[in-house]
Amino acid sequence: MGLFRRGPKRDSRDLARDGEFSFFSEREGGVFRSQVRQAFAEQGLEVTAYAGVVTDSSGRQFGLGNLAAVCHRDRRGERAWPALIRDHVGKVLRTMDGPQPLEVLSADEIRACLYPRVVAQETLPASDSFRYGREPAPGLREVLALDLPEAVQMLSEDSLSDLGDVAELRIRAMNNLRALPVEGHETVRRGDGSAFEVLLGDSFFTASRVLVLDDLVQRLLGTGLTPDGALVAVPFRHQLAFHRIQDAQVIPALQAMAQFAAAGHEDAAGAISPRVFWWRRGVMTPLSEPDGDGLRVVVDGEFQELLERLVQGET
C-alpha cells in the first residue's frame, strides 16, 4: 500500500456525476450498482439497489459507501471491480449468516482478537449503542472491536455486557494494539526541509495506533516524543501520519500534513478525519479544518505560544 502511485483510469470529471458517490460518473455508478446486484445474485440473494445501499426481501440493508470507495481507488481501474465486489459480498454474507463470534468464541479467544478502533462519530448509529466509547478528539470515537478472519466487528454496549468490565477490556485491547506489527512506514520529505512519518497497513487498526502514539514513535524512530507532543493525522483506517515536534520545522510540517490529510480522507474507504491534530499526552486538539474545496489551519493560543517558543529557540 504505497503513498504515491499512479491512479486508476477513471471517467473525466467533466462528465455528469453520480448522485450519491461524486467520485463516480453517472455511468460508473450504474456499472458499480449493476455489479453489486449481480454479486448478490450469484450468492442466491436478490437485492434492490438504491443510491447508497442495497436491501434484500427481508429488509436487511447493506451499505455501499466503503465498497464504492475501494473500487474507485483501486489502481487497476474498472476491470478489477467484479472481483472486488464478489469478494466483499461473500465476506459480508458469510459474516451475517454464519455463527456469531460472541456466541461461539471462548472468553480468551475474544480477548485475543479485541482491539480499540478509532472511527468517525458520524459513521456510528444514531442510537446509544456506542456511548461507552471515549472521544479522543472532536468528531472521533474510540470503540472496541473484534478482528475476525473475514471481518471487523465493532462491539455495542449491549454486546459487551457479558464480557466483563469495559475498562479492563480496553486495557487488553490496547495491549493487543501495541503488539501489532508495523506493516509499512514511509518518511515524506518536502522541498522546504520539513518531513513527517506515515504508517500504512492493511489492518483496519492502523490509524487507531494514534492511541498508542508514544510507543509507536519510540518503536519507529528510536526516540520518544518531547513534552510538546506531535502533529498527527488519521485520514482513513489504513493510514496514520505524524510529525515529532522538536523545532520550528513544525510550521511547514503542519501545512504539508493538512494537505496530506485532506487528500487522503477524500473518497477513502474507512474515512476517519481530514484534520490535523496536536497530540499531547493523549489529548488531540484540531489544528486544521475543511474550508469549502480547500482547508485552513486553525491555531489556538496555546499552540501559538508553542510555535513562538520554537521559533525564538532557533534565533
PDB file of C-alpha atoms in Angstrom:
ATOM      1  CA  MET A   1       0.000   0.000   0.000  1.00  0.00           C
ATOM      2  CA  GLY A   2       2.206   2.837  -1.268  1.00  0.00           C
ATOM      3  CA  LEU A   3       1.678   6.534  -0.664  1.00  0.00           C
ATOM      4  CA  PHE A   4       2.378   7.783  -4.145  1.00  0.00           C
ATOM      5  CA  ARG A   5       1.284   5.654  -7.053  1.00  0.00           C
ATOM      6  CA  ARG A   6      -0.348   6.076 -10.403  1.00  0.00           C
ATOM      7  CA  GLY A   7      -4.096   6.406 -10.013  1.00  0.00           C
ATOM      8  CA  PRO A   8      -6.680   4.262 -11.775  1.00  0.00           C
ATOM      9  CA  LYS A   9      -8.154   5.227 -15.117  1.00  0.00           C
ATOM     10  CA  ARG A  10     -11.448   6.996 -14.480  1.00  0.00           C
ATOM     11  CA  ASP A  11     -14.118   8.809 -16.446  1.00  0.00           C
ATOM     12  CA  SER A  12     -13.468  12.502 -16.947  1.00  0.00           C
ATOM     13  CA  ARG A  13     -14.592  14.816 -14.151  1.00  0.00           C
ATOM     14  CA  ASP A  14     -16.383  16.823 -16.841  1.00  0.00           C
ATOM     15  CA  LEU A  15     -18.994  14.082 -17.204  1.00  0.00           C
ATOM     16  CA  ALA A  16     -22.195  14.092 -15.132  1.00  0.00           C
ATOM     17  CA  ARG A  17     -21.512  12.797 -11.622  1.00  0.00           C
ATOM     18  CA  ASP A  18     -23.260  10.051  -9.662  1.00  0.00           C
ATOM     19  CA  GLY A  19     -25.803  11.476  -7.226  1.00  0.00           C
ATOM     20  CA  GLU A  20     -24.538   9.506  -4.195  1.00  0.00           C
ATOM     21  CA  PHE A  21     -20.840   8.928  -4.891  1.00  0.00           C
ATOM     22  CA  SER A  22     -19.498  12.008  -6.639  1.00  0.00           C
ATOM     23  CA  PHE A  23     -16.158  10.318  -7.355  1.00  0.00           C
ATOM     24  CA  PHE A  24     -18.106   8.157  -9.849  1.00  0.00           C
ATOM     25  CA  SER A  25     -19.536   9.404 -13.099  1.00  0.00           C
ATOM     26  CA  GLU A  26     -23.175   8.509 -13.709  1.00  0.00           C
ATOM     27  CA  ARG A  27     -22.006   5.674 -15.950  1.00  0.00           C
ATOM     28  CA  GLU A  28     -19.535   4.348 -13.367  1.00  0.00           C
ATOM     29  CA  GLY A  29     -22.196   4.477 -10.656  1.00  0.00           C
ATOM     30  CA  GLY A  30     -24.560   2.478 -12.824  1.00  0.00           C
ATOM     31  CA  VAL A  31     -21.891  -0.123 -13.596  1.00  0.00           C
ATOM     32  CA  PHE A  32     -20.955  -0.389  -9.917  1.00  0.00           C
ATOM     33  CA  ARG A  33     -24.532  -0.987  -8.701  1.00  0.00           C
ATOM     34  CA  SER A  34     -25.212  -3.452 -11.504  1.00  0.00           C
ATOM     35  CA  GLN A  35     -22.172  -5.479 -10.489  1.00  0.00           C
ATOM     36  CA  VAL A  36     -23.238  -5.349  -6.826  1.00  0.00           C
ATOM     37  CA  ARG A  37     -26.661  -6.759  -7.714  1.00  0.00           C
ATOM     38  CA  GLN A  38     -25.014  -9.470  -9.792  1.00  0.00           C
ATOM     39  CA  ALA A  39     -22.650 -10.430  -6.958  1.00  0.00           C
ATOM     40  CA  PHE A  40     -25.561 -10.831  -4.549  1.00  0.00           C
ATOM     41  CA  ALA A  41     -27.486 -12.839  -7.170  1.00  0.00           C
ATOM     42  CA  GLU A  42     -24.527 -15.209  -7.509  1.00  0.00           C
ATOM     43  CA  GLN A  43     -24.909 -15.819  -3.757  1.00  0.00           C
ATOM     44  CA  GLY A  44     -28.613 -16.631  -4.267  1.00  0.00           C
ATOM     45  CA  LEU A  45     -29.876 -13.310  -2.925  1.00  0.00           C
ATOM     46  CA  GLU A  46     -31.930 -10.818  -4.924  1.00  0.00           C
ATOM     47  CA  VAL A  47     -31.438  -7.228  -3.789  1.00  0.00           C
ATOM     48  CA  THR A  48     -32.830  -3.840  -4.695  1.00  0.00           C
ATOM     49  CA  ALA A  49     -30.196  -1.169  -5.250  1.00  0.00           C
ATOM     50  CA  TYR A  50     -30.707   2.365  -4.005  1.00  0.00           C
ATOM     51  CA  ALA A  51     -28.260   5.257  -4.098  1.00  0.00           C
ATOM     52  CA  GLY A  52     -26.116   4.243  -1.132  1.00  0.00           C
ATOM     53  CA  VAL A  53     -27.455   0.854  -0.014  1.00  0.00           C
ATOM     54  CA  VAL A  54     -28.995  -2.350  -1.279  1.00  0.00           C
ATOM     55  CA  THR A  55     -31.780  -4.199   0.526  1.00  0.00           C
ATOM     56  CA  ASP A  56     -32.955  -7.787   0.376  1.00  0.00           C
ATOM     57  CA  SER A  57     -36.503  -9.143   0.677  1.00  0.00           C
ATOM     58  CA  SER A  58     -36.220  -9.492   4.466  1.00  0.00           C
ATOM     59  CA  GLY A  59     -35.355  -5.811   4.872  1.00  0.00           C
ATOM     60  CA  ARG A  60     -31.662  -6.219   5.600  1.00  0.00           C
ATOM     61  CA  GLN A  61     -29.592  -3.294   4.360  1.00  0.00           C
ATOM     62  CA  PHE A  62     -26.043  -3.417   3.044  1.00  0.00           C
ATOM     63  CA  GLY A  63     -24.216  -0.090   2.820  1.00  0.00           C
ATOM     64  CA  LEU A  64     -22.223   0.605  -0.332  1.00  0.00           C
ATOM     65  CA  GLY A  65     -20.071   3.556   0.724  1.00  0.00           C
ATOM     66  CA  ASN A  66     -16.841   1.771   1.669  1.00  0.00           C
ATOM     67  CA  LEU A  67     -17.103  -0.702  -1.197  1.00  0.00           C
ATOM     68  CA  ALA A  68     -17.633   2.123  -3.688  1.00  0.00           C
ATOM     69  CA  ALA A  69     -14.545   3.899  -2.336  1.00  0.00           C
ATOM     70  CA  VAL A  70     -12.472   0.706  -2.550  1.00  0.00           C
ATOM     71  CA  CYS A  71     -13.458   0.241  -6.188  1.00  0.00           C
ATOM     72  CA  HIS A  72     -12.870   3.892  -7.015  1.00  0.00           C
ATOM     73  CA  ARG A  73      -9.374   3.932  -5.528  1.00  0.00           C
ATOM     74  CA  ASP A  74      -8.147   0.592  -6.880  1.00  0.00           C
ATOM     75  CA  ARG A  75      -5.317   1.437  -9.270  1.00  0.00           C
ATOM     76  CA  ARG A  76      -6.268  -1.358 -11.665  1.00  0.00           C
ATOM     77  CA  GLY A  77      -9.396   0.557 -12.542  1.00  0.00           C
ATOM     78  CA  GLU A  78     -12.814  -0.734 -13.526  1.00  0.00           C
ATOM     79  CA  ARG A  79     -11.607  -4.144 -14.664  1.00  0.00           C
ATOM     80  CA  ALA A  80     -10.904  -5.039 -11.015  1.00  0.00           C
ATOM     81  CA  TRP A  81     -14.399  -4.202  -9.763  1.00  0.00           C
ATOM     82  CA  PRO A  82     -16.156  -7.557 -10.313  1.00  0.00           C
ATOM     83  CA  ALA A  83     -13.631  -9.499  -8.217  1.00  0.00           C
ATOM     84  CA  LEU A  84     -13.523  -6.828  -5.501  1.00  0.00           C
ATOM     85  CA  ILE A  85     -17.306  -6.737  -5.265  1.00  0.00           C
ATOM     86  CA  ARG A  86     -17.748 -10.532  -5.263  1.00  0.00           C
ATOM     87  CA  ASP A  87     -15.150 -10.894  -2.516  1.00  0.00           C
ATOM     88  CA  HIS A  88     -16.774  -8.181  -0.402  1.00  0.00           C
ATOM     89  CA  VAL A  89     -20.309  -9.535  -0.810  1.00  0.00           C
ATOM     90  CA  GLY A  90     -19.182 -13.053   0.014  1.00  0.00           C
ATOM     91  CA  LYS A  91     -17.491 -11.934   3.220  1.00  0.00           C
ATOM     92  CA  VAL A  92     -20.482  -9.826   4.283  1.00  0.00           C
ATOM     93  CA  LEU A  93     -22.953 -12.654   3.807  1.00  0.00           C
ATOM     94  CA  ARG A  94     -20.755 -15.253   5.493  1.00  0.00           C
ATOM     95  CA  THR A  95     -20.369 -12.930   8.464  1.00  0.00           C
ATOM     96  CA  MET A  96     -24.082 -12.146   8.713  1.00  0.00           C
ATOM     97  CA  ASP A  97     -25.390 -15.643   8.079  1.00  0.00           C
ATOM     98  CA  GLY A  98     -22.745 -17.615   9.954  1.00  0.00           C
ATOM     99  CA  PRO A  99     -22.445 -18.228  13.698  1.00  0.00           C
ATOM    100  CA  GLN A 100     -21.959 -15.024  15.681  1.00  0.00           C
ATOM    101  CA  PRO A 101     -18.460 -14.682  17.201  1.00  0.00           C
ATOM    102  CA  LEU A 102     -19.682 -13.761  20.671  1.00  0.00           C
ATOM    103  CA  GLU A 103     -21.707 -16.974  20.755  1.00  0.00           C
ATOM    104  CA  VAL A 104     -19.008 -19.391  19.609  1.00  0.00           C
ATOM    105  CA  LEU A 105     -15.689 -17.914  20.765  1.00  0.00           C
ATOM    106  CA  SER A 106     -14.339 -18.504  24.257  1.00  0.00           C
ATOM    107  CA  ALA A 107     -13.553 -15.583  26.553  1.00  0.00           C
ATOM    108  CA  ASP A 108      -9.821 -15.999  25.890  1.00  0.00           C
ATOM    109  CA  GLU A 109     -10.358 -16.110  22.127  1.00  0.00           C
ATOM    110  CA  ILE A 110     -12.427 -12.928  22.279  1.00  0.00           C
ATOM    111  CA  ARG A 111      -9.780 -11.103  24.285  1.00  0.00           C
ATOM    112  CA  ALA A 112      -7.065 -12.241  21.884  1.00  0.00           C
ATOM    113  CA  CYS A 113      -8.742 -10.504  18.924  1.00  0.00           C
ATOM    114  CA  LEU A 114     -10.019  -7.446  20.795  1.00  0.00           C
ATOM    115  CA  TYR A 115      -8.774  -4.012  19.687  1.00  0.00           C
ATOM    116  CA  PRO A 116      -9.708  -0.368  20.160  1.00  0.00           C
ATOM    117  CA  ARG A 117     -10.799   1.253  16.917  1.00  0.00           C
ATOM    118  CA  VAL A 118     -10.959   4.978  16.174  1.00  0.00           C
ATOM    119  CA  VAL A 119     -13.833   5.871  13.843  1.00  0.00           C
ATOM    120  CA  ALA A 120     -15.635   8.987  12.694  1.00  0.00           C
ATOM    121  CA  GLN A 121     -18.537   9.732  15.018  1.00  0.00           C
ATOM    122  CA  GLU A 122     -20.840  10.225  12.027  1.00  0.00           C
ATOM    123  CA  THR A 123     -20.351   6.625  10.887  1.00  0.00           C
ATOM    124  CA  LEU A 124     -21.831   5.185  14.093  1.00  0.00           C
ATOM    125  CA  PRO A 125     -25.556   4.522  14.552  1.00  0.00           C
ATOM    126  CA  ALA A 126     -27.612   7.388  15.943  1.00  0.00           C
ATOM    127  CA  SER A 127     -28.594   5.208  18.918  1.00  0.00           C
ATOM    128  CA  ASP A 128     -26.662   4.998  22.187  1.00  0.00           C
ATOM    129  CA  SER A 129     -25.131   1.630  21.271  1.00  0.00           C
ATOM    130  CA  PHE A 130     -21.577   3.017  21.422  1.00  0.00           C
ATOM    131  CA  ARG A 131     -21.918   5.653  24.112  1.00  0.00           C
ATOM    132  CA  TYR A 132     -19.322   3.805  26.200  1.00  0.00           C
ATOM    133  CA  GLY A 133     -16.630   4.823  23.701  1.00  0.00           C
ATOM    134  CA  ARG A 134     -14.146   7.589  24.511  1.00  0.00           C
ATOM    135  CA  GLU A 135     -13.881  10.691  22.315  1.00  0.00           C
ATOM    136  CA  PRO A 136     -10.162  11.084  21.591  1.00  0.00           C
ATOM    137  CA  ALA A 137     -10.898  14.237  19.565  1.00  0.00           C
ATOM    138  CA  PRO A 138     -13.908  16.211  18.352  1.00  0.00           C
ATOM    139  CA  GLY A 139     -15.780  14.148  15.777  1.00  0.00           C
ATOM    140  CA  LEU A 140     -13.974  10.908  16.639  1.00  0.00           C
ATOM    141  CA  ARG A 141     -14.999   7.955  18.796  1.00  0.00           C
ATOM    142  CA  GLU A 142     -12.976   5.051  20.170  1.00  0.00           C
ATOM    143  CA  VAL A 143     -14.895   1.766  20.303  1.00  0.00           C
ATOM    144  CA  LEU A 144     -13.935  -1.843  20.957  1.00  0.00           C
ATOM    145  CA  ALA A 145     -13.889  -4.250  18.026  1.00  0.00           C
ATOM    146  CA  LEU A 146     -13.092  -7.856  17.169  1.00  0.00           C
ATOM    147  CA  ASP A 147     -10.533  -8.539  14.431  1.00  0.00           C
ATOM    148  CA  LEU A 148     -12.021 -11.653  12.825  1.00  0.00           C
ATOM    149  CA  PRO A 149     -10.667 -13.631   9.856  1.00  0.00           C
ATOM    150  CA  GLU A 150     -13.110 -12.104   7.366  1.00  0.00           C
ATOM    151  CA  ALA A 151     -14.490  -9.058   9.137  1.00  0.00           C
ATOM    152  CA  VAL A 152     -14.021  -6.472  11.840  1.00  0.00           C
ATOM    153  CA  GLN A 153     -16.992  -6.384  14.220  1.00  0.00           C
ATOM    154  CA  MET A 154     -17.495  -3.299  16.360  1.00  0.00           C
ATOM    155  CA  LEU A 155     -18.997  -4.158  19.729  1.00  0.00           C
ATOM    156  CA  SER A 156     -22.031  -2.309  21.025  1.00  0.00           C
ATOM    157  CA  GLU A 157     -22.597  -1.583  24.691  1.00  0.00           C
ATOM    158  CA  ASP A 158     -25.132  -4.425  24.934  1.00  0.00           C
ATOM    159  CA  SER A 159     -22.735  -6.951  23.419  1.00  0.00           C
ATOM    160  CA  LEU A 160     -20.066  -6.017  25.964  1.00  0.00           C
ATOM    161  CA  SER A 161     -22.308  -6.605  28.963  1.00  0.00           C
ATOM    162  CA  ASP A 162     -21.456 -10.324  29.183  1.00  0.00           C
ATOM    163  CA  LEU A 163     -17.728  -9.906  28.526  1.00  0.00           C
ATOM    164  CA  GLY A 164     -16.723  -8.087  31.681  1.00  0.00           C
ATOM    165  CA  ASP A 165     -15.721  -4.612  32.790  1.00  0.00           C
ATOM    166  CA  VAL A 166     -15.266  -2.233  29.847  1.00  0.00           C
ATOM    167  CA  ALA A 167     -12.203  -0.594  31.405  1.00  0.00           C
ATOM    168  CA  GLU A 168     -10.487  -3.958  31.801  1.00  0.00           C
ATOM    169  CA  LEU A 169     -11.427  -4.974  28.259  1.00  0.00           C
ATOM    170  CA  ARG A 170      -9.931  -1.736  26.948  1.00  0.00           C
ATOM    171  CA  ILE A 171      -6.632  -2.450  28.716  1.00  0.00           C
ATOM    172  CA  ARG A 172      -6.430  -5.821  26.943  1.00  0.00           C
ATOM    173  CA  ALA A 173      -7.421  -4.218  23.640  1.00  0.00           C
ATOM    174  CA  MET A 174      -4.727  -1.542  23.980  1.00  0.00           C
ATOM    175  CA  ASN A 175      -2.093  -4.192  24.714  1.00  0.00           C
ATOM    176  CA  ASN A 176      -3.145  -6.042  21.568  1.00  0.00           C
ATOM    177  CA  LEU A 177      -2.865  -2.791  19.602  1.00  0.00           C
ATOM    178  CA  ARG A 178       0.673  -2.160  20.860  1.00  0.00           C
ATOM    179  CA  ALA A 179       1.685  -5.658  19.782  1.00  0.00           C
ATOM    180  CA  LEU A 180       0.596  -5.248  16.158  1.00  0.00           C
ATOM    181  CA  PRO A 181       3.428  -5.491  13.620  1.00  0.00           C
ATOM    182  CA  VAL A 182       4.413  -2.465  11.555  1.00  0.00           C
ATOM    183  CA  GLU A 183       3.270  -3.263   8.014  1.00  0.00           C
ATOM    184  CA  GLY A 184       4.654  -0.202   6.263  1.00  0.00           C
ATOM    185  CA  HIS A 185       6.445   3.013   7.190  1.00  0.00           C
ATOM    186  CA  GLU A 186       7.484   5.863   4.899  1.00  0.00           C
ATOM    187  CA  THR A 187       9.022   9.281   5.514  1.00  0.00           C
ATOM    188  CA  VAL A 188       7.569  12.104   3.434  1.00  0.00           C
ATOM    189  CA  ARG A 189      10.192  14.785   2.833  1.00  0.00           C
ATOM    190  CA  ARG A 190       9.332  18.184   1.387  1.00  0.00           C
ATOM    191  CA  GLY A 191      11.399  20.681  -0.551  1.00  0.00           C
ATOM    192  CA  ASP A 192      11.172  23.155   2.324  1.00  0.00           C
ATOM    193  CA  GLY A 193      13.069  20.730   4.558  1.00  0.00           C
ATOM    194  CA  SER A 194      10.057  19.583   6.562  1.00  0.00           C
ATOM    195  CA  ALA A 195       9.166  15.936   6.952  1.00  0.00           C
ATOM    196  CA  PHE A 196       6.573  13.695   8.512  1.00  0.00           C
ATOM    197  CA  GLU A 197       6.151   9.971   9.017  1.00  0.00           C
ATOM    198  CA  VAL A 198       3.382   7.802   7.610  1.00  0.00           C
ATOM    199  CA  LEU A 199       2.362   4.391   8.899  1.00  0.00           C
ATOM    200  CA  LEU A 200       0.495   2.268   6.344  1.00  0.00           C
ATOM    201  CA  GLY A 201      -1.118  -1.143   6.575  1.00  0.00           C
ATOM    202  CA  ASP A 202      -3.953  -3.395   5.519  1.00  0.00           C
ATOM    203  CA  SER A 203      -5.017  -3.712   9.149  1.00  0.00           C
ATOM    204  CA  PHE A 204      -8.258  -1.900   9.979  1.00  0.00           C
ATOM    205  CA  PHE A 205      -6.480  -0.692  13.138  1.00  0.00           C
ATOM    206  CA  THR A 206      -3.536   1.117  11.511  1.00  0.00           C
ATOM    207  CA  ALA A 207      -4.940   4.605  12.119  1.00  0.00           C
ATOM    208  CA  SER A 208      -6.108   3.570  15.590  1.00  0.00           C
ATOM    209  CA  ARG A 209      -2.469   3.279  16.652  1.00  0.00           C
ATOM    210  CA  VAL A 210      -2.685   7.008  17.333  1.00  0.00           C
ATOM    211  CA  LEU A 211      -3.998   5.803  20.720  1.00  0.00           C
ATOM    212  CA  VAL A 212      -0.540   4.358  21.497  1.00  0.00           C
ATOM    213  CA  LEU A 213       1.493   7.012  19.709  1.00  0.00           C
ATOM    214  CA  ASP A 214       4.186   7.236  22.397  1.00  0.00           C
ATOM    215  CA  ASP A 215       5.100   3.578  21.967  1.00  0.00           C
ATOM    216  CA  LEU A 216       4.802   3.742  18.196  1.00  0.00           C
ATOM    217  CA  VAL A 217       7.136   6.738  17.812  1.00  0.00           C
ATOM    218  CA  GLN A 218       9.748   5.121  20.050  1.00  0.00           C
ATOM    219  CA  ARG A 219       9.480   1.915  18.035  1.00  0.00           C
ATOM    220  CA  LEU A 220       9.772   3.570  14.621  1.00  0.00           C
ATOM    221  CA  LEU A 221      12.241   6.380  15.292  1.00  0.00           C
ATOM    222  CA  GLY A 222      14.231   5.037  18.227  1.00  0.00           C
ATOM    223  CA  THR A 223      13.441   8.140  20.257  1.00  0.00           C
ATOM    224  CA  GLY A 224      10.348   9.203  22.123  1.00  0.00           C
ATOM    225  CA  LEU A 225       8.187  12.295  21.920  1.00  0.00           C
ATOM    226  CA  THR A 226       9.155  15.532  23.627  1.00  0.00           C
ATOM    227  CA  PRO A 227       6.694  17.097  26.096  1.00  0.00           C
ATOM    228  CA  ASP A 228       5.433  19.164  23.149  1.00  0.00           C
ATOM    229  CA  GLY A 229       4.000  16.010  21.548  1.00  0.00           C
ATOM    230  CA  ALA A 230       3.334  15.590  17.855  1.00  0.00           C
ATOM    231  CA  LEU A 231       1.220  16.543  14.902  1.00  0.00           C
ATOM    232  CA  VAL A 232      -0.998  13.629  13.862  1.00  0.00           C
ATOM    233  CA  ALA A 233      -3.471  12.844  11.100  1.00  0.00           C
ATOM    234  CA  VAL A 234      -5.779   9.847  10.670  1.00  0.00           C
ATOM    235  CA  PRO A 235      -7.251  10.319   7.159  1.00  0.00           C
ATOM    236  CA  PHE A 236      -8.621   6.775   6.932  1.00  0.00           C
ATOM    237  CA  ARG A 237      -8.365   3.452   8.672  1.00  0.00           C
ATOM    238  CA  HIS A 238      -5.225   2.251   6.849  1.00  0.00           C
ATOM    239  CA  GLN A 239      -3.061   5.329   7.403  1.00  0.00           C
ATOM    240  CA  LEU A 240      -1.574   7.303  10.298  1.00  0.00           C
ATOM    241  CA  ALA A 241       0.714  10.311   9.816  1.00  0.00           C
ATOM    242  CA  PHE A 242       2.720  12.070  12.499  1.00  0.00           C
ATOM    243  CA  HIS A 243       5.470  14.656  12.964  1.00  0.00           C
ATOM    244  CA  ARG A 244       7.508  14.678  16.158  1.00  0.00           C
ATOM    245  CA  ILE A 245       7.514  18.264  17.436  1.00  0.00           C
ATOM    246  CA  GLN A 246      11.020  19.403  18.354  1.00  0.00           C
ATOM    247  CA  ASP A 247      11.798  22.607  16.431  1.00  0.00           C
ATOM    248  CA  ALA A 248      10.340  25.240  14.084  1.00  0.00           C
ATOM    249  CA  GLN A 249      10.005  22.700  11.270  1.00  0.00           C
ATOM    250  CA  VAL A 250       6.620  22.008  12.815  1.00  0.00           C
ATOM    251  CA  ILE A 251       5.297  25.041  10.879  1.00  0.00           C
ATOM    252  CA  PRO A 252       5.875  23.751   7.332  1.00  0.00           C
ATOM    253  CA  ALA A 253       5.087  20.225   8.533  1.00  0.00           C
ATOM    254  CA  LEU A 254       1.651  21.392   9.681  1.00  0.00           C
ATOM    255  CA  GLN A 255       0.895  22.884   6.268  1.00  0.00           C
ATOM    256  CA  ALA A 256       2.106  19.768   4.468  1.00  0.00           C
ATOM    257  CA  MET A 257       0.187  17.402   6.728  1.00  0.00           C
ATOM    258  CA  ALA A 258      -3.003  19.448   6.390  1.00  0.00           C
ATOM    259  CA  GLN A 259      -2.890  18.934   2.627  1.00  0.00           C
ATOM    260  CA  PHE A 260      -1.952  15.284   3.049  1.00  0.00           C
ATOM    261  CA  ALA A 261      -4.790  14.553   5.487  1.00  0.00           C
ATOM    262  CA  ALA A 262      -7.444  16.276   3.396  1.00  0.00           C
ATOM    263  CA  ALA A 263      -6.360  14.458   0.225  1.00  0.00           C
ATOM    264  CA  GLY A 264      -6.124  11.075   1.968  1.00  0.00           C
ATOM    265  CA  HIS A 265      -9.550  11.441   3.545  1.00  0.00           C
ATOM    266  CA  GLU A 266     -11.337  12.261   0.299  1.00  0.00           C
ATOM    267  CA  ASP A 267     -13.127   9.259  -1.235  1.00  0.00           C
ATOM    268  CA  ALA A 268     -11.379   6.869   1.167  1.00  0.00           C
ATOM    269  CA  ALA A 269     -12.773   3.567   2.375  1.00  0.00           C
ATOM    270  CA  GLY A 270     -12.983   3.769   6.139  1.00  0.00           C
ATOM    271  CA  ALA A 271     -12.558   7.551   6.137  1.00  0.00           C
ATOM    272  CA  ILE A 272     -11.900   8.978   9.611  1.00  0.00           C
ATOM    273  CA  SER A 273     -10.883  12.642   9.554  1.00  0.00           C
ATOM    274  CA  PRO A 274      -9.471  15.251   7.128  1.00  0.00           C
ATOM    275  CA  ARG A 275      -7.960  17.234  10.030  1.00  0.00           C
ATOM    276  CA  VAL A 276      -4.512  17.522  11.560  1.00  0.00           C
ATOM    277  CA  PHE A 277      -4.396  17.324  15.355  1.00  0.00           C
ATOM    278  CA  TRP A 278      -1.936  18.379  18.028  1.00  0.00           C
ATOM    279  CA  TRP A 279      -1.318  15.214  20.046  1.00  0.00           C
ATOM    280  CA  ARG A 280      -0.030  15.858  23.550  1.00  0.00           C
ATOM    281  CA  ARG A 281      -0.215  13.298  26.353  1.00  0.00           C
ATOM    282  CA  GLY A 282      -3.047  11.540  24.541  1.00  0.00           C
ATOM    283  CA  VAL A 283      -5.157  14.673  24.018  1.00  0.00           C
ATOM    284  CA  MET A 284      -5.866  15.569  20.386  1.00  0.00           C
ATOM    285  CA  THR A 285      -6.623  19.216  19.509  1.00  0.00           C
ATOM    286  CA  PRO A 286      -7.739  20.053  15.923  1.00  0.00           C
ATOM    287  CA  LEU A 287      -5.370  22.353  14.036  1.00  0.00           C
ATOM    288  CA  SER A 288      -6.948  22.305  10.561  1.00  0.00           C
ATOM    289  CA  GLU A 289     -10.471  22.462   9.203  1.00  0.00           C
ATOM    290  CA  PRO A 290     -12.031  21.772   5.787  1.00  0.00           C
ATOM    291  CA  ASP A 291     -12.969  25.072   4.151  1.00  0.00           C
ATOM    292  CA  GLY A 292     -15.126  24.634   1.049  1.00  0.00           C
ATOM    293  CA  ASP A 293     -12.956  22.947  -1.558  1.00  0.00           C
ATOM    294  CA  GLY A 294      -9.816  23.708   0.443  1.00  0.00           C
ATOM    295  CA  LEU A 295      -8.652  23.761   4.037  1.00  0.00           C
ATOM    296  CA  ARG A 296      -7.459  26.233   6.620  1.00  0.00           C
ATOM    297  CA  VAL A 297      -5.135  25.964   9.577  1.00  0.00           C
ATOM    298  CA  VAL A 298      -6.676  26.947  12.914  1.00  0.00           C
ATOM    299  CA  VAL A 299      -4.202  27.536  15.743  1.00  0.00           C
ATOM    300  CA  ASP A 300      -5.345  28.209  19.304  1.00  0.00           C
ATOM    301  CA  GLY A 301      -3.496  30.369  21.815  1.00  0.00           C
ATOM    302  CA  GLU A 302      -1.594  27.534  23.475  1.00  0.00           C
ATOM    303  CA  PHE A 303      -0.293  26.130  20.212  1.00  0.00           C
ATOM    304  CA  GLN A 304       0.610  29.645  19.050  1.00  0.00           C
ATOM    305  CA  GLU A 305       2.724  30.055  22.185  1.00  0.00           C
ATOM    306  CA  LEU A 306       4.438  26.770  21.360  1.00  0.00           C
ATOM    307  CA  LEU A 307       5.243  27.976  17.841  1.00  0.00           C
ATOM    308  CA  GLU A 308       6.627  31.265  19.093  1.00  0.00           C
ATOM    309  CA  ARG A 309       8.824  29.464  21.619  1.00  0.00           C
ATOM    310  CA  LEU A 310      10.205  27.088  18.996  1.00  0.00           C
ATOM    311  CA  VAL A 311      10.889  29.910  16.528  1.00  0.00           C
ATOM    312  CA  GLN A 312      12.647  32.002  19.187  1.00  0.00           C
ATOM    313  CA  GLY A 313      14.741  28.992  20.128  1.00  0.00           C
ATOM    314  CA  GLU A 314      16.242  28.959  16.635  1.00  0.00           C
ATOM    315  CA  THR A 315      17.101  32.678  16.516  1.00  0.00           C
TER     316      THR A 315
END
